[in-house]
Amino acid sequence: MKELVVKNDLVSAKRPEELILAEVEECGYCESAAFAIKLALEEAMTNAVRHGNGNDPNKRIFVRYHVTADRTEIEIRDEGNGFQVETVPDPTEPENIDRPNGRGIMLMRAYLDEVDYQPPGNRVRLVKLNR
Amino acid sequence: MDVAAQFTQCLEALASEPIDRLVVDLSGLDFIESCGLGGLVSAFVRCRRRNSQLRLVAPRPPIYDILRLTRLSEILPISDCVDSALRESD
């Protein structure tokens, strides 16, 4: 696994995405798989910056990743207190549908093969298969 | 400011104007994530409060898939082209 540590801001949080997507392209992933990985990285890194680390510029985000021709695995950890993913409301329910926030985790789950939040909820493991 | 925040700010400002209809042409958009979707929802809510309409135009298949998965396609009207969006009613 390759490892990166980035500052807790949305500009720095783009760097892992650039590096991982460059490897994904080198490995010849199909367009839909590359789109899914980009979407998941945007969601997970934004969550880490804003919700996990609470926009605190003194905190960092730790990223580990491994890209092969068949599979991309990414682990993202922030320095926050974590959360219980089961408590996040379903954004597709009628009472939540017109809320502006809360669709990131649902999208990651829809587009990836595995999304695992590990206790205490400040670390997420993402897997996308290239098929 | 990130792109999604600019997008949201712009849509919210337009949705707050005294207009009958806000047409958002998505035909050139090749990526959107939850913050961008939030901008569309926020503008939709503002339009609804002001009794105006928000209509989306021609999202590409990957964008439409996201609107469908999130079920936003059920509340955000979608037209094939800008001309249709200007004519059609909710």
GROMACS .gro file of C-alpha atoms in nm:
model
  221
    1MET     CA    1   0.000   0.000   0.000
    2LYS     CA    2   0.126   0.348  -0.082
    3GLU     CA    3   0.079   0.608   0.190
    4LEU     CA    4   0.012   0.980   0.186
    5VAL     CA    5  -0.050   1.238   0.456
    6VAL     CA    6  -0.227   1.557   0.350
    7LYS     CA    7  -0.323   1.879   0.522
    8ASN     CA    8  -0.685   1.922   0.618
    9ASP     CA    9  -0.812   2.147   0.342
   10LEU     CA   10  -1.005   2.082   0.022
   11VAL     CA   11  -0.714   2.182  -0.204
   12SER     CA   12  -0.466   1.945  -0.037
   13ALA     CA   13  -0.733   1.678  -0.030
   14LYS     CA   14  -0.729   1.672  -0.411
   15ARG     CA   15  -0.373   1.538  -0.426
   16PRO     CA   16  -0.454   1.175  -0.338
   17GLU     CA   17  -0.733   1.182  -0.597
   18GLU     CA   18  -0.492   1.301  -0.868
   19LEU     CA   19  -0.234   1.034  -0.785
   20ILE     CA   20  -0.483   0.749  -0.755
   21LEU     CA   21  -0.673   0.842  -1.073
   22ALA     CA   22  -0.343   0.863  -1.263
   23GLU     CA   23  -0.269   0.502  -1.161
   24VAL     CA   24  -0.624   0.399  -1.244
   25GLU     CA   25  -0.581   0.544  -1.592
   26GLU     CA   26  -0.242   0.374  -1.636
   27CYS     CA   27  -0.404   0.044  -1.545
   28GLY     CA   28  -0.666   0.092  -1.818
   29TYR     CA   29  -0.977   0.099  -1.601
   30CYS     CA   30  -1.309   0.135  -1.782
   31GLU     CA   31  -1.470   0.478  -1.779
   32SER     CA   32  -1.744   0.381  -1.533
   33ALA     CA   33  -1.499   0.234  -1.280
   34ALA     CA   34  -1.277   0.543  -1.299
   35PHE     CA   35  -1.585   0.764  -1.253
   36ALA     CA   36  -1.685   0.561  -0.945
   37ILE     CA   37  -1.339   0.593  -0.789
   38LYS     CA   38  -1.331   0.969  -0.852
   39LEU     CA   39  -1.678   1.009  -0.700
   40ALA     CA   40  -1.587   0.804  -0.392
   41LEU     CA   41  -1.263   0.994  -0.338
   42GLU     CA   42  -1.441   1.329  -0.365
   43GLU     CA   43  -1.701   1.217  -0.112
   44ALA     CA   44  -1.465   1.050   0.133
   45MET     CA   45  -1.204   1.327   0.131
   46THR     CA   46  -1.466   1.601   0.165
   47ASN     CA   47  -1.621   1.413   0.458
   48ALA     CA   48  -1.278   1.379   0.620
   49VAL     CA   49  -1.199   1.751   0.584
   50ARG     CA   50  -1.539   1.888   0.685
   51HIS     CA   51  -1.703   1.636   0.914
   52GLY     CA   52  -1.420   1.417   1.044
   53ASN     CA   53  -1.161   1.687   1.103
   54GLY     CA   54  -1.417   1.967   1.138
   55ASN     CA   55  -1.228   2.196   0.895
   56ASP     CA   56  -0.946   2.217   1.153
   57PRO     CA   57  -0.631   2.326   0.961
   58ASN     CA   58  -0.408   2.165   1.226
   59LYS     CA   59  -0.541   1.819   1.155
   60ARG     CA   60  -0.433   1.580   0.880
   61ILE     CA   61  -0.577   1.307   0.661
   62PHE     CA   62  -0.399   0.975   0.616
   63VAL     CA   63  -0.449   0.793   0.287
   64ARG     CA   64  -0.328   0.444   0.192
   65TYR     CA   65  -0.398   0.296  -0.150
   66HIS     CA   66  -0.317   0.010  -0.381
   67VAL     CA   67  -0.415   0.007  -0.747
   68THR     CA   68  -0.385  -0.303  -0.965
   69ALA     CA   69  -0.540  -0.383  -1.303
   70ASP     CA   70  -0.821  -0.570  -1.127
   71ARG     CA   71  -0.890  -0.375  -0.812
   72THR     CA   72  -0.839  -0.045  -0.631
   73GLU     CA   73  -0.833  -0.035  -0.253
   74ILE     CA   74  -0.817   0.294  -0.063
   75GLU     CA   75  -0.818   0.361   0.310
   76ILE     CA   76  -0.882   0.713   0.440
   77ARG     CA   77  -0.842   0.809   0.803
   78ASP     CA   78  -0.905   1.147   0.966
   79GLU     CA   79  -0.819   1.271   1.313
   80GLY     CA   80  -1.175   1.321   1.427
   81ASN     CA   81  -1.373   1.133   1.688
   82GLY     CA   82  -1.554   0.923   1.432
   83PHE     CA   83  -1.925   0.858   1.400
   84GLN     CA   84  -2.172   0.572   1.373
   85VAL     CA   85  -2.252   0.526   1.008
   86GLU     CA   86  -2.581   0.353   1.093
   87THR     CA   87  -2.711   0.683   1.233
   88VAL     CA   88  -2.682   0.867   0.902
   89PRO     CA   89  -3.037   0.914   0.764
   90ASP     CA   90  -3.130   0.759   0.430
   91PRO     CA   91  -3.126   1.057   0.189
   92THR     CA   92  -3.373   0.889  -0.045
   93GLU     CA   93  -3.652   0.876   0.214
   94PRO     CA   94  -3.931   1.130   0.146
   95GLU     CA   95  -3.860   1.325   0.465
   96ASN     CA   96  -3.495   1.371   0.363
   97ILE     CA   97  -3.520   1.408  -0.012
   98ASP     CA   98  -3.511   1.789  -0.012
   99ARG     CA   99  -3.227   1.821   0.236
  100PRO     CA  100  -2.917   1.963   0.067
  101ASN     CA  101  -2.673   1.735   0.255
  102GLY     CA  102  -2.628   1.371   0.341
  103ARG     CA  103  -2.587   1.189   0.007
  104GLY     CA  104  -2.213   1.120   0.013
  105ILE     CA  105  -2.209   0.784   0.192
  106MET     CA  106  -2.507   0.659  -0.005
  107LEU     CA  107  -2.331   0.746  -0.333
  108MET     CA  108  -2.008   0.574  -0.227
  109ARG     CA  109  -2.205   0.260  -0.145
  110ALA     CA  110  -2.392   0.273  -0.474
  111TYR     CA  111  -2.079   0.306  -0.686
  112LEU     CA  112  -1.820   0.093  -0.505
  113ASP     CA  113  -1.794  -0.279  -0.435
  114GLU     CA  114  -1.703  -0.232  -0.068
  115VAL     CA  115  -1.736   0.061   0.174
  116ASP     CA  116  -1.642  -0.026   0.531
  117TYR     CA  117  -1.635   0.222   0.816
  118GLN     CA  118  -1.411   0.097   1.094
  119PRO     CA  119  -1.455   0.192   1.461
  120PRO     CA  120  -1.468   0.458   1.589
  121GLY     CA  121  -1.579   0.571   1.243
  122ASN     CA  122  -1.286   0.790   1.143
  123ARG     CA  123  -1.146   0.535   0.898
  124VAL     CA  124  -1.313   0.417   0.579
  125ARG     CA  125  -1.196   0.143   0.346
  126LEU     CA  126  -1.307   0.167  -0.018
  127VAL     CA  127  -1.279  -0.106  -0.281
  128LYS     CA  128  -1.361  -0.086  -0.651
  129LEU     CA  129  -1.318  -0.379  -0.889
  130ASN     CA  130  -1.231  -0.309  -1.253
  131ARG     CA  131  -1.490  -0.501  -1.452
  132MET     CA  132  -1.384   2.841  -0.261
  133ASP     CA  133  -1.435   2.500  -0.418
  134VAL     CA  134  -1.632   2.451  -0.739
  135ALA     CA  135  -1.936   2.294  -0.569
  136ALA     CA  136  -1.958   2.586  -0.325
  137GLN     CA  137  -1.940   2.837  -0.613
  138PHE     CA  138  -2.206   2.640  -0.801
  139THR     CA  139  -2.432   2.638  -0.494
  140GLN     CA  140  -2.380   3.007  -0.423
  141CYS     CA  141  -2.458   3.098  -0.783
  142LEU     CA  142  -2.775   2.884  -0.796
  143GLU     CA  143  -2.900   3.011  -0.461
  144ALA     CA  144  -2.852   3.371  -0.574
  145LEU     CA  145  -3.043   3.308  -0.897
  146ALA     CA  146  -3.318   3.118  -0.716
  147SER     CA  147  -3.364   3.415  -0.484
  148GLU     CA  148  -3.433   3.653  -0.775
  149PRO     CA  149  -3.796   3.739  -0.864
  150ILE     CA  150  -3.814   3.491  -1.150
  151ASP     CA  151  -4.078   3.244  -1.273
  152ARG     CA  152  -3.836   2.974  -1.368
  153LEU     CA  153  -3.473   2.874  -1.323
  154VAL     CA  154  -3.339   2.653  -1.600
  155VAL     CA  155  -3.011   2.476  -1.530
  156ASP     CA  156  -2.847   2.334  -1.843
  157LEU     CA  157  -2.649   2.028  -1.735
  158SER     CA  158  -2.561   1.912  -2.087
  159GLY     CA  159  -2.194   2.014  -2.048
  160LEU     CA  160  -2.151   1.867  -1.702
  161ASP     CA  161  -1.942   1.551  -1.682
  162PHE     CA  162  -1.914   1.513  -1.304
  163ILE     CA  163  -2.115   1.598  -0.994
  164GLU     CA  164  -2.089   1.486  -0.633
  165SER     CA  165  -2.305   1.527  -0.325
  166CYS     CA  166  -2.209   1.892  -0.265
  167GLY     CA  167  -2.313   1.981  -0.620
  168LEU     CA  168  -2.636   1.788  -0.575
  169GLY     CA  169  -2.688   1.986  -0.257
  170GLY     CA  170  -2.666   2.306  -0.462
  171LEU     CA  171  -2.939   2.184  -0.695
  172VAL     CA  172  -3.160   2.082  -0.401
  173SER     CA  173  -3.102   2.410  -0.222
  174ALA     CA  174  -3.200   2.606  -0.534
  175PHE     CA  175  -3.505   2.381  -0.583
  176VAL     CA  176  -3.621   2.450  -0.226
  177ARG     CA  177  -3.575   2.825  -0.272
  178CYS     CA  178  -3.769   2.819  -0.599
  179ARG     CA  179  -4.051   2.621  -0.437
  180ARG     CA  180  -4.075   2.871  -0.152
  181ARG     CA  181  -4.108   3.154  -0.406
  182ASN     CA  182  -4.358   2.963  -0.623
  183SER     CA  183  -4.112   2.952  -0.909
  184GLN     CA  184  -3.982   2.643  -1.090
  185LEU     CA  185  -3.643   2.488  -1.126
  186ARG     CA  186  -3.586   2.266  -1.430
  187LEU     CA  187  -3.278   2.070  -1.527
  188VAL     CA  188  -3.178   2.022  -1.889
  189ALA     CA  189  -3.018   1.723  -2.062
  190PRO     CA  190  -2.798   1.563  -1.799
  191ARG     CA  191  -2.549   1.317  -1.952
  192PRO     CA  192  -2.604   0.950  -1.861
  193PRO     CA  193  -2.355   0.940  -1.568
  194ILE     CA  194  -2.513   1.251  -1.418
  195TYR     CA  195  -2.865   1.121  -1.477
  196ASP     CA  196  -2.767   0.795  -1.305
  197ILE     CA  197  -2.668   0.992  -0.994
  198LEU     CA  198  -2.994   1.189  -1.001
  199ARG     CA  199  -3.187   0.862  -1.035
  200LEU     CA  200  -2.996   0.677  -0.761
  201THR     CA  201  -3.048   0.961  -0.517
  202ARG     CA  202  -3.413   0.982  -0.630
  203LEU     CA  203  -3.364   1.351  -0.703
  204SER     CA  204  -3.494   1.281  -1.054
  205GLU     CA  205  -3.832   1.234  -0.883
  206ILE     CA  206  -3.844   1.589  -0.751
  207LEU     CA  207  -3.628   1.784  -0.998
  208PRO     CA  208  -3.803   1.812  -1.337
  209ILE     CA  209  -3.577   1.727  -1.631
  210SER     CA  210  -3.621   1.852  -1.989
  211ASP     CA  211  -3.449   1.743  -2.308
  212CYS     CA  212  -3.342   2.091  -2.416
  213VAL     CA  213  -3.347   2.451  -2.297
  214ASP     CA  214  -3.638   2.543  -2.527
  215SER     CA  215  -3.851   2.264  -2.378
  216ALA     CA  216  -3.750   2.364  -2.026
  217LEU     CA  217  -3.869   2.718  -2.095
  218ARG     CA  218  -4.207   2.591  -2.222
  219GLU     CA  219  -4.287   2.291  -2.003
  220SER     CA  220  -4.467   2.315  -1.670
  221ASP     CA  221  -4.423   2.101  -1.360
   0.00000   0.00000   0.00000
